[in-house]
Amino acid sequence: MANTTGKPDTSPRRVFLFLQGPHGPFFADLAAQLTETGAACWRVAFNAGDASRWRDSKTLLRFLGTQDAWPARFAQWVAETGASDLVLYGDTRRHHAEAIAAARALGLVIHIFEEGYLRPYWATYERNGSNGNSRLMSITLDQMERALTQTAALPALPPDRWGDLRQHMLHGALYHWHVLFRNQAYPHYASHRDQSVGREFRLHLLRLLRRPRHIVQRWLATRHMRRGGWPYHVVLLQLEHDASFRAFSQFRSQTEFVDMVIEAFAKGAPAHHRLVFKAHPLEDGRAPLEQTIRSKAAQTGIADRVTFIRGGKLAHLVQAARSAVTVNSTAAHQALWRGLPVRSFGTSVYDKPALVSHQALPAFFADPHPPDTKAYAIYRQFLLETSQLPGGFYSARGRAQLLRHVVDRMLSPDDPYESRLDPHGSETQQLRVVR
């Protein structure tokens, strides 16, 4: 039976308390390596999916209470385990946000993982906050430039596909299977998402079953656009339940965003231009995106100029596009690397004056302002030298690669950004630019 109380740890060693992580065994693998360093690791399970991948039942803490009881229980577990560090995936879920606030007050080191800002072949590791809460939000390009050790004339070529997709889908389906069929011990569990657990599981399963058909459909649609000879603009859609979309944007739904984009395109884009909506690779149909797009395009009188593409390789589209529009998708890096103009509408870590256009959207479609490619090279290199670690959460190979780097980062006393920034603003550390 899992330990639900824990015992105080009076030794000076590090004690890591894990909350929810990415689907799959990454947090268990990470805890195993941290344990090898002499640290202790505990895991809080909010449901059977969380518990299913943790290998040591003696260090599994089952949270069986209501959401309102969580802050007090968290503080109790921190005291009982002697936790020195908090580890979690994302920082906007209610129980994560409440734990982070308490951890700050208690002086814990806060380790936050997220999907890579430069995904797919990187993962994000930060302290204290991610996405709109990241330290990146307040670091200027000038500060980044002074902190760099070197930068190339052009940043490394970004991969053209979303990483570990099949493994991600499989781990997600398995996680929700446990929550759906083995969750009797967690009577008060409520997902941070709007969908029921049963609905989540069915959506994951249907996405796996429909994948062969979707591959054919998107290949045909992409081929049609690339061979059609039209100038076109790409809209980078996100998952409607994505934390960045929900917490760091002005939109309540994808429908609001889609309506705004189509109306602006009809008003500002040249009549021979086309608009391509690119769905997220993990889009599962919970929001009727394709129907919404087709309906709004017909109402606006531009049905023949608007296309919807489900998933697939983004590089095949953006390399010939005129511009990219998004709320705050990390896929915008694919466009910025290629020097394409980007217009974003939510809070994002790449929303810097030299990178993202702030034109009115009709004007952007008419004549989009491109990014400063040298500024983007500096920005990207700074991320690669600080918070972006090679590897991923979902495949065995990706996890192994990530673990080679992340354990030492977590044991370091220094924040990955602050360790590179000159706190006094001196010019002693010079950027070496290869031109």
Coordinates of C-alpha atoms in Angstrom, one line a residue:
M1 CA 0.0 0.0 0.0
A2 CA 1.3 3.5 -0.8
N3 CA 2.5 5.7 2.0
T4 CA 0.1 8.6 2.4
T5 CA 1.9 10.4 5.2
G6 CA 5.6 10.1 4.7
K7 CA 8.4 10.6 7.3
P8 CA 10.5 13.6 7.9
D9 CA 13.9 13.6 6.2
T10 CA 16.4 15.3 8.5
S11 CA 19.5 14.7 6.3
P12 CA 21.0 17.5 4.2
R13 CA 20.4 15.7 1.0
R14 CA 18.1 17.0 -1.7
V15 CA 14.5 15.8 -1.5
F16 CA 12.5 16.1 -4.7
L17 CA 8.7 16.1 -4.5
F18 CA 7.1 15.4 -7.9
L19 CA 3.6 16.4 -8.9
Q20 CA 2.0 15.6 -12.3
G21 CA 4.4 15.1 -15.3
P22 CA 4.2 14.3 -19.0
H23 CA 2.4 11.1 -19.9
G24 CA 4.7 8.1 -19.8
P25 CA 7.7 7.1 -17.6
F26 CA 9.8 10.2 -17.8
F27 CA 9.3 11.3 -14.2
A28 CA 10.0 7.8 -12.9
D29 CA 13.2 7.6 -15.0
L30 CA 14.2 11.1 -13.8
A31 CA 13.6 10.1 -10.1
A32 CA 15.7 7.0 -10.6
Q33 CA 18.7 9.0 -11.8
L34 CA 18.3 11.6 -9.0
T35 CA 18.2 8.8 -6.5
E36 CA 21.6 7.6 -7.8
T37 CA 23.0 11.0 -6.8
G38 CA 21.9 10.4 -3.2
A39 CA 18.7 12.5 -3.4
A40 CA 15.3 11.2 -2.2
C41 CA 12.3 11.4 -4.5
W42 CA 8.5 11.4 -3.7
R43 CA 5.6 11.4 -6.1
V44 CA 2.1 12.8 -5.5
A45 CA -0.6 10.9 -7.4
F46 CA -3.8 12.7 -8.1
N47 CA -5.3 9.7 -10.0
A48 CA -4.5 6.2 -11.1
G49 CA -2.7 7.4 -14.2
D50 CA -0.2 9.3 -12.2
A51 CA 0.4 6.3 -9.9
S52 CA 0.7 3.8 -12.7
R53 CA 4.2 4.7 -13.8
W54 CA 5.8 5.3 -10.4
R55 CA 8.0 2.4 -9.4
D56 CA 8.3 2.7 -5.6
S57 CA 5.0 2.4 -3.8
K58 CA 6.7 3.5 -0.5
T59 CA 7.4 7.0 -1.9
L60 CA 4.0 7.4 -3.6
L61 CA 1.7 9.9 -1.9
R62 CA -1.9 9.5 -2.9
F63 CA -4.0 12.7 -2.8
L64 CA -7.5 11.6 -2.0
G65 CA -9.1 14.8 -1.0
T66 CA -10.9 17.6 -2.7
Q67 CA -9.3 20.5 -4.6
D68 CA -9.9 22.8 -1.7
A69 CA -8.0 20.5 0.6
W70 CA -4.9 20.4 -1.6
P71 CA -2.9 23.5 -0.3
A72 CA -3.0 22.3 3.3
R73 CA -2.1 18.7 2.3
F74 CA 0.7 19.9 0.1
A75 CA 2.2 21.9 2.9
Q76 CA 1.9 18.9 5.2
W77 CA 3.7 16.6 2.8
V78 CA 6.5 19.2 2.3
A79 CA 7.1 19.2 6.0
E80 CA 6.8 15.4 6.4
T81 CA 9.1 14.5 3.6
G82 CA 11.6 17.4 4.2
A83 CA 11.2 18.4 0.6
S84 CA 13.8 20.8 -0.7
D85 CA 12.6 20.8 -4.4
L86 CA 9.3 20.8 -6.3
V87 CA 9.2 19.1 -9.7
L88 CA 6.2 19.5 -12.1
Y89 CA 5.1 19.7 -15.7
G90 CA 3.5 23.0 -16.6
D91 CA 2.5 25.7 -14.0
T92 CA -1.1 26.7 -14.8
R93 CA -3.1 23.8 -13.6
R94 CA -4.8 24.9 -10.4
H95 CA -3.1 22.4 -8.1
H96 CA 0.3 23.2 -9.7
A97 CA -0.2 26.9 -9.4
E98 CA -1.2 26.6 -5.7
A99 CA 1.8 24.3 -5.0
I100 CA 4.2 26.7 -6.7
A101 CA 2.9 29.6 -4.6
A102 CA 3.3 27.6 -1.4
A103 CA 6.7 26.3 -2.5
R104 CA 8.0 29.9 -3.1
A105 CA 6.9 30.9 0.4
L106 CA 8.6 27.8 1.9
G107 CA 11.9 28.4 -0.1
L108 CA 11.8 25.3 -2.2
V109 CA 13.6 25.2 -5.6
I110 CA 10.9 24.9 -8.3
H111 CA 11.7 22.9 -11.4
I112 CA 9.3 23.2 -14.3
F113 CA 9.3 21.1 -17.4
E114 CA 7.4 21.9 -20.6
E115 CA 7.3 20.9 -24.2
G116 CA 10.3 22.5 -25.9
Y117 CA 10.0 26.1 -27.0
L118 CA 12.1 25.0 -29.9
R119 CA 10.4 21.6 -30.2
P120 CA 10.4 18.9 -31.4
Y121 CA 13.9 17.8 -30.5
W122 CA 14.2 19.8 -27.4
A123 CA 12.4 19.9 -24.0
T124 CA 12.1 23.0 -21.8
Y125 CA 13.6 23.1 -18.3
E126 CA 13.1 26.3 -16.3
R127 CA 12.9 27.4 -12.7
N128 CA 9.8 29.1 -11.1
G129 CA 7.7 29.6 -14.2
S130 CA 7.1 28.7 -17.9
N131 CA 5.4 30.1 -20.9
G132 CA 3.8 33.4 -19.9
N133 CA 5.3 33.0 -16.4
S134 CA 8.8 32.4 -17.7
R135 CA 11.8 34.5 -16.8
L136 CA 12.2 34.9 -20.6
M137 CA 9.3 37.3 -20.6
S138 CA 11.5 40.0 -19.0
I139 CA 14.8 39.3 -20.6
T140 CA 15.6 41.7 -23.5
L141 CA 17.4 40.7 -26.7
D142 CA 20.3 43.0 -25.6
Q143 CA 20.7 41.0 -22.4
M144 CA 20.6 37.8 -24.3
E145 CA 23.3 39.0 -26.7
R146 CA 25.6 40.0 -23.8
A147 CA 25.1 36.6 -22.2
L148 CA 25.9 34.4 -25.2
T149 CA 29.2 32.6 -25.6
Q150 CA 28.8 32.4 -29.3
T151 CA 26.3 32.3 -32.1
A152 CA 26.4 31.1 -35.7
A153 CA 25.6 33.1 -38.7
L154 CA 22.3 31.1 -38.9
P155 CA 20.7 29.1 -36.1
A156 CA 20.5 25.3 -36.4
L157 CA 17.9 24.0 -38.9
P158 CA 14.7 23.2 -37.0
P159 CA 13.4 19.7 -37.5
D160 CA 10.3 19.4 -39.7
R161 CA 8.1 17.2 -37.6
W162 CA 6.5 17.1 -34.2
G163 CA 8.7 14.7 -32.1
D164 CA 7.7 11.4 -30.6
L165 CA 4.1 11.7 -31.9
R166 CA 3.1 8.1 -31.9
Q167 CA 4.6 7.5 -28.4
H168 CA 2.9 10.6 -27.1
M169 CA -0.4 9.4 -28.3
L170 CA 0.1 5.9 -26.9
H171 CA 1.2 7.2 -23.5
G172 CA -1.8 9.5 -23.4
A173 CA -4.2 6.7 -24.2
L174 CA -2.7 4.5 -21.5
Y175 CA -2.8 7.2 -19.0
H176 CA -6.5 7.9 -19.6
W177 CA -7.2 4.1 -19.6
H178 CA -5.9 3.9 -16.0
V179 CA -7.9 7.0 -15.0
L180 CA -11.1 5.6 -16.6
F181 CA -11.0 2.0 -15.3
R182 CA -8.8 2.0 -12.2
N183 CA -9.6 5.3 -10.5
Q184 CA -11.9 4.0 -7.7
A185 CA -9.3 5.0 -5.0
Y186 CA -9.5 8.7 -6.1
P187 CA -13.2 9.6 -5.5
H188 CA -12.6 13.4 -5.6
Y189 CA -10.4 13.5 -8.7
A190 CA -11.4 16.1 -11.3
S191 CA -9.4 16.7 -14.5
H192 CA -8.0 20.1 -15.1
R193 CA -9.6 19.9 -18.5
D194 CA -13.2 20.4 -19.5
Q195 CA -13.7 16.9 -20.9
S196 CA -14.6 13.9 -18.8
V197 CA -12.0 11.2 -18.4
G198 CA -14.1 8.8 -20.5
R199 CA -14.3 11.4 -23.3
E200 CA -10.5 12.0 -23.1
F201 CA -9.9 8.3 -23.5
R202 CA -12.2 7.9 -26.4
L203 CA -10.6 10.9 -28.2
H204 CA -7.1 9.5 -27.7
L205 CA -8.3 6.1 -29.1
L206 CA -10.1 7.6 -32.0
R207 CA -7.1 9.7 -33.0
L208 CA -4.9 6.6 -33.1
L209 CA -7.5 4.7 -35.2
R210 CA -8.1 7.6 -37.6
R211 CA -4.4 8.4 -38.1
P212 CA -3.9 6.4 -41.4
R213 CA -6.9 8.2 -43.0
H214 CA -5.6 11.6 -41.8
I215 CA -2.2 11.0 -43.2
V216 CA -3.6 10.5 -46.7
Q217 CA -5.9 13.6 -46.3
R218 CA -3.2 16.0 -45.2
W219 CA -0.8 14.7 -47.9
L220 CA -3.3 15.5 -50.6
A221 CA -4.2 18.9 -49.1
T222 CA -0.5 19.9 -48.7
R223 CA 0.3 18.8 -52.2
H224 CA -2.6 20.8 -53.6
M225 CA -1.4 24.0 -51.9
R226 CA 2.2 23.6 -52.8
R227 CA 1.5 22.9 -56.4
G228 CA -1.3 25.4 -56.8
G229 CA 1.0 28.3 -57.3
W230 CA -0.9 30.7 -55.0
P231 CA 0.7 33.0 -52.5
Y232 CA -0.6 31.8 -49.1
H233 CA -0.5 32.5 -45.4
V234 CA -0.4 29.8 -42.7
V235 CA -2.4 29.9 -39.5
L236 CA -0.8 27.8 -36.8
L237 CA -3.7 26.4 -34.7
Q238 CA -3.3 25.1 -31.2
L239 CA -5.2 22.7 -29.0
E240 CA -8.2 24.5 -27.5
H241 CA -7.3 22.9 -24.1
D242 CA -3.6 23.9 -24.4
A243 CA -2.4 25.7 -21.2
S244 CA -0.8 28.5 -23.2
F245 CA -3.9 29.1 -25.2
R246 CA -6.2 29.1 -22.2
A247 CA -4.0 31.0 -19.7
F248 CA -2.1 33.4 -21.9
S249 CA -4.5 34.6 -24.6
Q250 CA -7.5 36.9 -25.0
F251 CA -9.6 34.2 -26.7
R252 CA -12.1 32.0 -24.9
S253 CA -12.2 29.5 -27.8
Q254 CA -10.5 28.7 -31.1
T255 CA -13.8 29.8 -32.8
E256 CA -13.1 33.4 -31.7
F257 CA -9.6 33.3 -33.1
V258 CA -10.7 31.6 -36.4
D259 CA -13.4 34.2 -36.9
M260 CA -11.0 37.1 -36.4
V261 CA -8.4 35.7 -38.8
I262 CA -10.8 35.0 -41.6
E263 CA -12.4 38.4 -41.4
A264 CA -9.1 40.1 -41.4
F265 CA -7.8 38.0 -44.3
A266 CA -11.0 38.8 -46.4
K267 CA -10.5 42.5 -45.6
G268 CA -6.7 42.9 -46.1
A269 CA -5.2 40.1 -48.2
P270 CA -4.8 40.5 -52.0
A271 CA -7.5 38.7 -53.9
H272 CA -5.2 36.0 -55.3
H273 CA -3.8 35.0 -51.9
R274 CA -4.9 31.9 -50.0
L275 CA -5.2 31.1 -46.3
V276 CA -4.2 27.7 -44.8
F277 CA -5.2 26.7 -41.3
K278 CA -2.8 24.1 -40.0
A279 CA -4.1 22.0 -37.2
H280 CA -2.0 20.9 -34.2
P281 CA -0.6 17.3 -34.7
L282 CA -2.5 16.2 -31.6
E283 CA -5.8 17.7 -32.6
D284 CA -8.4 15.2 -31.5
G285 CA -11.7 16.7 -32.8
R286 CA -13.1 17.9 -29.5
A287 CA -13.5 21.3 -31.1
P288 CA -15.2 21.2 -34.6
L289 CA -12.4 23.2 -36.2
E290 CA -12.8 22.2 -39.8
Q291 CA -16.5 22.8 -39.8
T292 CA -16.0 26.2 -38.1
I293 CA -13.4 27.3 -40.6
R294 CA -15.4 26.2 -43.6
S295 CA -18.6 27.8 -42.3
K296 CA -16.9 31.1 -41.5
A297 CA -15.1 31.2 -44.9
A298 CA -18.4 30.6 -46.7
Q299 CA -20.1 33.4 -44.7
T300 CA -17.3 35.8 -45.6
G301 CA -17.4 34.9 -49.3
I302 CA -13.9 33.4 -49.5
A303 CA -14.6 29.7 -49.2
D304 CA -12.5 28.9 -52.3
R305 CA -9.5 30.7 -50.8
V306 CA -9.4 28.9 -47.4
T307 CA -7.9 25.4 -46.7
F308 CA -7.8 23.3 -43.6
I309 CA -4.9 20.8 -43.1
R310 CA -4.9 18.3 -40.3
G311 CA -1.4 17.7 -38.8
G312 CA 1.6 16.7 -40.9
K313 CA 5.0 18.3 -41.4
L314 CA 4.9 22.0 -40.9
A315 CA 8.1 22.6 -42.8
H316 CA 6.4 21.6 -46.1
L317 CA 4.0 24.5 -45.6
V318 CA 6.0 27.3 -44.1
Q319 CA 8.9 27.1 -46.4
A320 CA 6.7 28.4 -49.2
A321 CA 4.4 30.6 -47.1
R322 CA 4.2 34.4 -47.1
S323 CA 3.6 34.7 -43.3
A324 CA 2.4 32.9 -40.2
V325 CA -0.4 33.8 -37.8
T326 CA -0.9 32.2 -34.4
V327 CA -2.1 32.9 -30.9
N328 CA 1.1 31.8 -29.1
S329 CA 2.1 28.5 -30.6
T330 CA 5.7 27.4 -30.3
A331 CA 5.5 26.4 -33.9
A332 CA 6.0 30.0 -34.8
H333 CA 9.8 29.3 -34.4
Q334 CA 9.6 27.3 -37.6
A335 CA 8.5 30.5 -39.4
L336 CA 10.9 32.8 -37.5
W337 CA 13.8 30.6 -38.4
R338 CA 13.0 31.0 -42.1
G339 CA 12.6 34.7 -41.8
L340 CA 8.8 34.7 -42.3
P341 CA 6.7 37.5 -40.8
V342 CA 4.8 36.3 -37.7
R343 CA 1.8 37.9 -36.1
S344 CA 0.9 36.5 -32.7
F345 CA -2.0 37.5 -30.3
G346 CA -1.2 35.8 -27.0
T347 CA 1.5 36.1 -24.4
S348 CA 4.5 34.2 -25.7
V349 CA 8.2 33.9 -24.9
Y350 CA 9.1 34.9 -28.5
D351 CA 7.0 38.1 -28.5
K352 CA 10.0 40.4 -28.8
P353 CA 9.8 43.7 -30.8
A354 CA 12.4 42.6 -33.4
L355 CA 10.8 39.2 -33.9
V356 CA 7.0 39.5 -34.0
S357 CA 4.9 42.0 -36.0
H358 CA 2.4 44.0 -34.1
Q359 CA 0.6 45.3 -37.2
A360 CA -3.2 45.3 -37.4
L361 CA -4.1 41.9 -38.9
P362 CA -5.6 43.2 -42.2
A363 CA -2.5 45.3 -42.7
F364 CA -0.3 42.3 -41.9
F365 CA -2.0 40.2 -44.5
A366 CA -1.6 43.0 -47.0
D367 CA 2.1 43.7 -46.3
P368 CA 3.6 41.7 -43.4
H369 CA 6.7 43.0 -41.7
P370 CA 9.4 40.3 -41.4
P371 CA 11.5 39.6 -38.3
D372 CA 15.1 40.7 -37.8
T373 CA 17.0 37.4 -38.6
K374 CA 20.1 38.4 -36.7
A375 CA 17.9 39.1 -33.6
Y376 CA 16.3 35.8 -34.0
A377 CA 19.6 34.0 -34.2
I378 CA 20.6 35.6 -30.9
Y379 CA 17.3 34.7 -29.3
R380 CA 17.4 31.1 -30.4
Q381 CA 21.0 30.6 -29.4
F382 CA 20.3 32.0 -25.9
L383 CA 17.5 29.4 -25.5
L384 CA 19.7 26.6 -26.7
E385 CA 22.4 27.6 -24.2
T386 CA 19.9 27.9 -21.3
S387 CA 16.5 26.2 -21.1
Q388 CA 16.3 24.0 -24.2
L389 CA 17.7 20.6 -23.6
P390 CA 18.1 18.0 -26.4
G391 CA 15.7 15.0 -26.1
G392 CA 12.1 14.4 -25.3
F393 CA 9.6 13.0 -22.9
Y394 CA 7.9 10.2 -24.8
S395 CA 10.3 7.9 -26.7
A396 CA 12.9 5.8 -24.9
R397 CA 15.6 7.4 -27.0
G398 CA 14.4 10.9 -26.4
R399 CA 14.2 10.3 -22.6
A400 CA 17.7 8.9 -22.5
Q401 CA 19.1 11.9 -24.4
L402 CA 17.2 14.3 -22.1
L403 CA 18.3 12.6 -18.9
R404 CA 22.0 13.0 -19.9
H405 CA 21.6 16.7 -19.5
V406 CA 18.8 17.5 -17.1
V407 CA 19.9 15.9 -13.9
D408 CA 23.0 18.1 -13.6
R409 CA 20.9 21.2 -14.4
M410 CA 18.5 20.3 -11.6
L411 CA 21.3 19.8 -9.1
S412 CA 22.9 23.1 -10.0
P413 CA 22.3 25.9 -7.6
D414 CA 21.9 28.3 -10.5
D415 CA 18.8 29.2 -12.5
P416 CA 19.5 28.3 -16.2
Y417 CA 18.9 31.9 -17.2
E418 CA 20.4 33.8 -14.3
S419 CA 23.6 31.8 -14.5
R420 CA 24.1 33.2 -18.0
L421 CA 23.0 36.8 -17.5
D422 CA 25.4 39.5 -16.3
P423 CA 23.6 40.8 -13.2
H424 CA 25.6 44.1 -13.3
G425 CA 25.0 44.7 -17.0
S426 CA 28.8 44.8 -17.7
E427 CA 30.3 44.5 -21.1
T428 CA 33.0 42.1 -20.0
Q429 CA 31.4 39.1 -21.7
Q430 CA 31.4 39.8 -25.4
L431 CA 29.3 38.1 -28.1
R432 CA 31.4 36.5 -30.8
V433 CA 29.3 36.6 -34.0
V434 CA 30.3 34.5 -37.0
R435 CA 29.3 36.5 -40.0

